[in-house]
Amino acid sequence: MNSTPALTVEGLAVEYPGRWRRPPARVIHDVSFSVDKHETLALVGESGSGKSTIGKAILGLTAATEGAIRLNGREITHLSTRGRRAIAGELQAIFQNPYGSLNPALTIGQSLAEPILAVRGGSAKQARAASLEVLERVGMPGDTLDRFPGDFSGGQRQRICIARAAVLRPSVIICDEPTSALDVTTQAKVLELLKELQVTLGVAYLFITHDLAVVREFAHRTIVLNKGYLVEEGLTSDVCSRPRDAYTRELLQSAPVPNPAIQRERRAQRRAAALAE
């Protein structure tokens, strides 16, 4: 018998209010998917496709107009602020910009202790011990706790943000473009860290990205979003090597590859296709 998915989204629709007497704009249209425990599901699309809006709806930062969102089988679509606080230990997020994700006025120890004390309670000493443990998991030294965000590089800050998301041992982490602001070398290290945490903590990731090179390396399954519609889904190997939808093929063709000859050939093909239209 199959276990309950860590995260389930069914028939999700999101509308933004219209301005100047215009009708509401629907930006997400009847999107459904699930993420199993220990799994990474990539949500792929170009800017404006609606992928980050889905992440915000799951986190309760944007209201869902229609549909249902369930966390480990529990309905969370329209939870109150108190209800959101109650599930904070199960659902966390890592955002794109590590520089804007940490309060510059708080030490790293204070930033990590806040969710621990708010969700688990306990003493400051216990929170500090838990913070030290998770920092060790992400490869940061113990003296990190008493320093401020401005003392660290972008890659180090993102490790700290990952530590903050993992400190409560959530079952699901929403990763919204967590590596796009990093250089290639740091990006690879952060992805490897996320893989290690998935093994040790058993967390499920919804990995929101536009980078298909990262998807190939990191995700078990992939869904593709185009203008708020889910247009393709499947195993990452199938989506990337045998795409069924024309939009997915365009995304793959536009993704950079480390071969100048192939890049020139792709540009020539796109120019020829544009002239043919």
XYZ file of C-alpha atoms in Angstrom:
277
model
C 0.000 0.000 0.000
C 1.368 3.399 -0.990
C 2.152 5.853 1.796
C 0.639 9.326 1.936
C 2.624 11.850 -0.139
C 4.536 14.463 1.819
C 2.870 17.204 -0.245
C -0.216 17.111 -2.455
C -1.591 19.915 -4.631
C -4.952 19.339 -6.343
C -6.684 21.636 -8.808
C -4.817 24.717 -7.592
C -5.846 28.059 -9.064
C -4.574 31.478 -8.010
C -6.012 34.855 -9.011
C -4.619 38.317 -8.375
C -7.068 41.205 -7.938
C -7.574 43.382 -10.982
C -6.535 47.024 -10.899
C -8.510 50.020 -12.075
C -11.794 48.061 -12.221
C -10.291 45.302 -14.300
C -11.344 41.695 -13.571
C -9.057 39.434 -11.512
C -6.132 37.895 -13.380
C -5.854 34.112 -13.049
C -2.152 33.215 -13.002
C -2.355 29.535 -11.982
C -4.815 27.217 -13.731
C -5.910 23.848 -12.289
C -2.447 22.585 -11.302
C -2.125 19.193 -9.590
C 0.922 17.235 -8.421
C 2.345 15.396 -5.432
C 5.766 15.014 -3.847
C 6.610 11.772 -2.082
C 8.704 11.464 1.029
C 12.478 11.504 0.273
C 11.738 12.827 -3.248
C 12.804 15.928 -5.171
C 10.216 17.277 -7.596
C 11.414 20.091 -9.868
C 8.943 22.781 -10.898
C 10.353 24.325 -14.080
C 9.346 27.320 -16.169
C 10.588 30.638 -17.448
C 10.121 33.903 -15.542
C 6.438 34.745 -15.255
C 5.272 31.148 -15.660
C 3.793 31.130 -12.143
C 6.148 28.666 -10.476
C 7.028 30.927 -7.542
C 3.336 31.733 -7.074
C 2.689 28.034 -6.501
C 5.418 27.973 -3.878
C 3.906 31.009 -2.157
C 0.442 29.416 -2.181
C 1.825 26.295 -0.495
C 3.564 28.449 2.121
C 0.429 30.507 2.734
C 2.022 33.705 1.413
C -0.496 33.894 -1.449
C -4.147 32.874 -1.158
C -5.385 29.943 -3.243
C -8.509 30.786 -5.235
C -9.459 27.163 -5.876
C -8.087 23.716 -5.115
C -6.559 21.939 -2.157
C -3.080 21.709 -0.637
C -2.269 18.905 1.796
C 0.826 18.388 3.919
C 1.269 14.741 4.945
C -2.445 14.268 4.284
C -3.545 17.302 6.297
C -5.455 20.102 4.583
C -3.493 23.367 4.853
C -4.981 25.451 2.029
C -6.653 28.121 4.128
C -4.963 27.854 7.512
C -5.005 30.798 9.876
C -1.808 32.432 11.103
C -1.989 30.258 14.214
C -2.507 27.165 12.069
C 0.507 28.086 9.922
C 2.615 28.445 13.043
C 1.521 24.962 14.126
C 2.842 23.340 10.927
C 6.080 25.350 10.761
C 7.994 22.338 12.008
C 6.824 20.320 8.986
C 7.043 22.906 6.179
C 9.990 25.233 5.577
C 11.456 27.262 2.695
C 14.784 28.290 1.192
C 14.640 31.403 -0.969
C 16.694 32.733 -3.863
C 18.533 35.596 -2.202
C 20.607 34.583 0.830
C 21.472 38.254 1.425
C 17.831 39.186 1.957
C 16.830 36.047 3.857
C 18.674 36.809 7.099
C 18.074 39.754 9.426
C 21.357 41.716 9.421
C 20.699 42.962 12.973
C 20.535 39.437 14.460
C 23.391 37.032 15.025
C 23.160 33.704 13.235
C 22.506 32.072 16.599
C 19.502 34.326 17.160
C 18.152 33.643 13.651
C 18.419 29.885 14.149
C 17.031 29.941 17.693
C 13.869 31.852 16.742
C 12.076 28.982 14.936
C 13.278 26.447 17.501
C 11.904 28.409 20.475
C 8.694 29.358 18.623
C 7.836 25.805 17.549
C 9.505 23.485 20.040
C 9.884 25.735 23.058
C 12.584 24.744 25.538
C 15.499 26.769 26.823
C 17.961 29.041 25.050
C 20.680 26.524 25.897
C 18.782 23.725 24.127
C 18.168 25.975 21.117
C 21.865 26.792 20.938
C 22.811 23.101 21.053
C 20.337 22.303 18.237
C 21.701 25.239 16.216
C 25.278 24.049 16.611
C 24.271 20.571 15.467
C 22.581 21.787 12.284
C 25.420 24.179 11.460
C 27.810 21.251 11.670
C 25.567 19.342 9.241
C 25.877 22.135 6.666
C 29.620 22.500 7.100
C 29.733 25.771 9.057
C 32.011 26.240 12.119
C 30.641 26.651 15.631
C 31.682 30.306 15.930
C 29.138 31.063 13.181
C 26.488 31.370 15.904
C 27.951 34.545 17.383
C 28.598 36.322 14.093
C 26.333 38.429 11.864
C 25.154 37.765 8.266
C 27.455 40.481 6.923
C 30.475 38.402 7.966
C 29.758 35.688 5.399
C 29.896 35.135 1.643
C 26.825 34.368 -0.459
C 27.502 30.635 -0.441
C 28.015 30.622 3.321
C 24.814 32.590 3.856
C 22.884 30.104 1.757
C 24.303 27.263 3.883
C 23.055 29.134 6.941
C 19.618 29.569 5.316
C 19.557 25.830 4.622
C 20.485 25.203 8.258
C 17.611 27.421 9.399
C 15.182 25.528 7.157
C 16.479 22.139 8.339
C 16.805 22.847 12.063
C 13.201 21.788 12.775
C 13.598 18.615 10.682
C 10.669 19.410 8.352
C 9.114 16.820 6.067
C 8.911 19.291 3.127
C 11.153 22.184 2.071
C 10.119 24.566 -0.713
C 13.325 25.558 -2.534
C 12.603 28.673 -4.595
C 15.578 29.220 -6.930
C 18.022 28.544 -4.049
C 21.122 28.405 -6.262
C 20.430 30.990 -8.978
C 22.261 33.809 -7.124
C 25.401 31.677 -6.646
C 28.405 31.060 -8.856
C 28.720 27.648 -10.508
C 31.206 26.204 -8.002
C 29.196 27.317 -4.969
C 26.004 26.145 -6.665
C 27.402 22.620 -6.991
C 28.398 22.568 -3.314
C 24.963 23.743 -2.185
C 23.210 21.104 -4.318
C 25.452 18.413 -2.867
C 24.583 19.647 0.623
C 20.854 19.473 -0.143
C 21.290 15.903 -1.380
C 23.090 14.915 1.804
C 20.375 16.437 3.973
C 17.713 14.590 2.027
C 19.449 11.310 2.813
C 19.997 12.060 6.513
C 16.696 13.841 7.260
C 14.396 12.170 4.723
C 13.032 15.546 3.595
C 11.027 16.054 0.389
C 11.913 19.014 -1.845
C 9.751 21.041 -4.205
C 12.587 22.588 -6.205
C 11.477 25.679 -8.131
C 13.893 26.663 -10.883
C 14.400 27.756 -14.483
C 17.774 25.989 -14.725
C 17.416 22.682 -16.541
C 21.085 21.827 -15.971
C 20.368 21.821 -12.229
C 17.185 19.810 -12.788
C 19.050 17.058 -14.635
C 21.511 16.773 -11.775
C 19.195 17.123 -8.814
C 15.536 16.179 -9.370
C 13.884 12.762 -9.440
C 10.795 14.004 -11.273
C 10.013 17.222 -13.148
C 6.886 19.192 -13.968
C 6.883 22.033 -16.504
C 4.751 25.142 -16.136
C 3.834 27.492 -19.000
C 1.752 30.622 -18.341
C 0.242 29.045 -15.242
C -0.633 25.717 -16.882
C 1.079 22.425 -16.154
C 2.121 21.213 -19.613
C 4.380 18.233 -18.905
C 5.426 15.954 -16.064
C 7.441 12.781 -15.646
C 10.761 11.346 -14.617
C 13.462 13.961 -15.058
C 15.405 11.709 -17.419
C 12.334 11.374 -19.660
C 11.361 15.058 -19.582
C 14.904 16.176 -20.406
C 15.705 13.559 -23.057
C 12.276 12.879 -24.596
C 10.074 15.949 -24.009
C 6.535 15.633 -25.293
C 5.454 19.279 -25.162
C 6.760 21.900 -27.605
C 7.298 24.397 -24.780
C 9.525 21.914 -22.921
C 11.557 21.403 -26.094
C 12.014 25.173 -26.385
C 13.233 25.367 -22.787
C 15.732 22.585 -23.413
C 16.952 24.229 -26.611
C 17.467 27.558 -24.850
C 19.375 26.063 -21.911
C 23.135 26.781 -22.151
C 25.526 23.894 -22.764
C 29.319 23.916 -22.255
C 29.989 23.391 -25.981
C 30.319 26.494 -28.215
C 29.684 24.507 -31.400
C 26.375 23.157 -30.098
C 25.407 26.616 -28.866
C 26.067 28.116 -32.332
C 24.065 25.355 -33.979
C 21.147 25.968 -31.620
C 21.185 29.717 -32.310
C 21.181 29.063 -36.039
C 18.223 26.688 -35.669
C 16.262 29.250 -33.636
C 16.964 31.986 -36.209
C 15.869 29.695 -39.032
C 12.659 28.810 -37.174
C 11.922 32.480 -36.509
C 12.413 33.375 -40.193
C 10.168 30.481 -41.232
C 7.361 31.937 -39.117
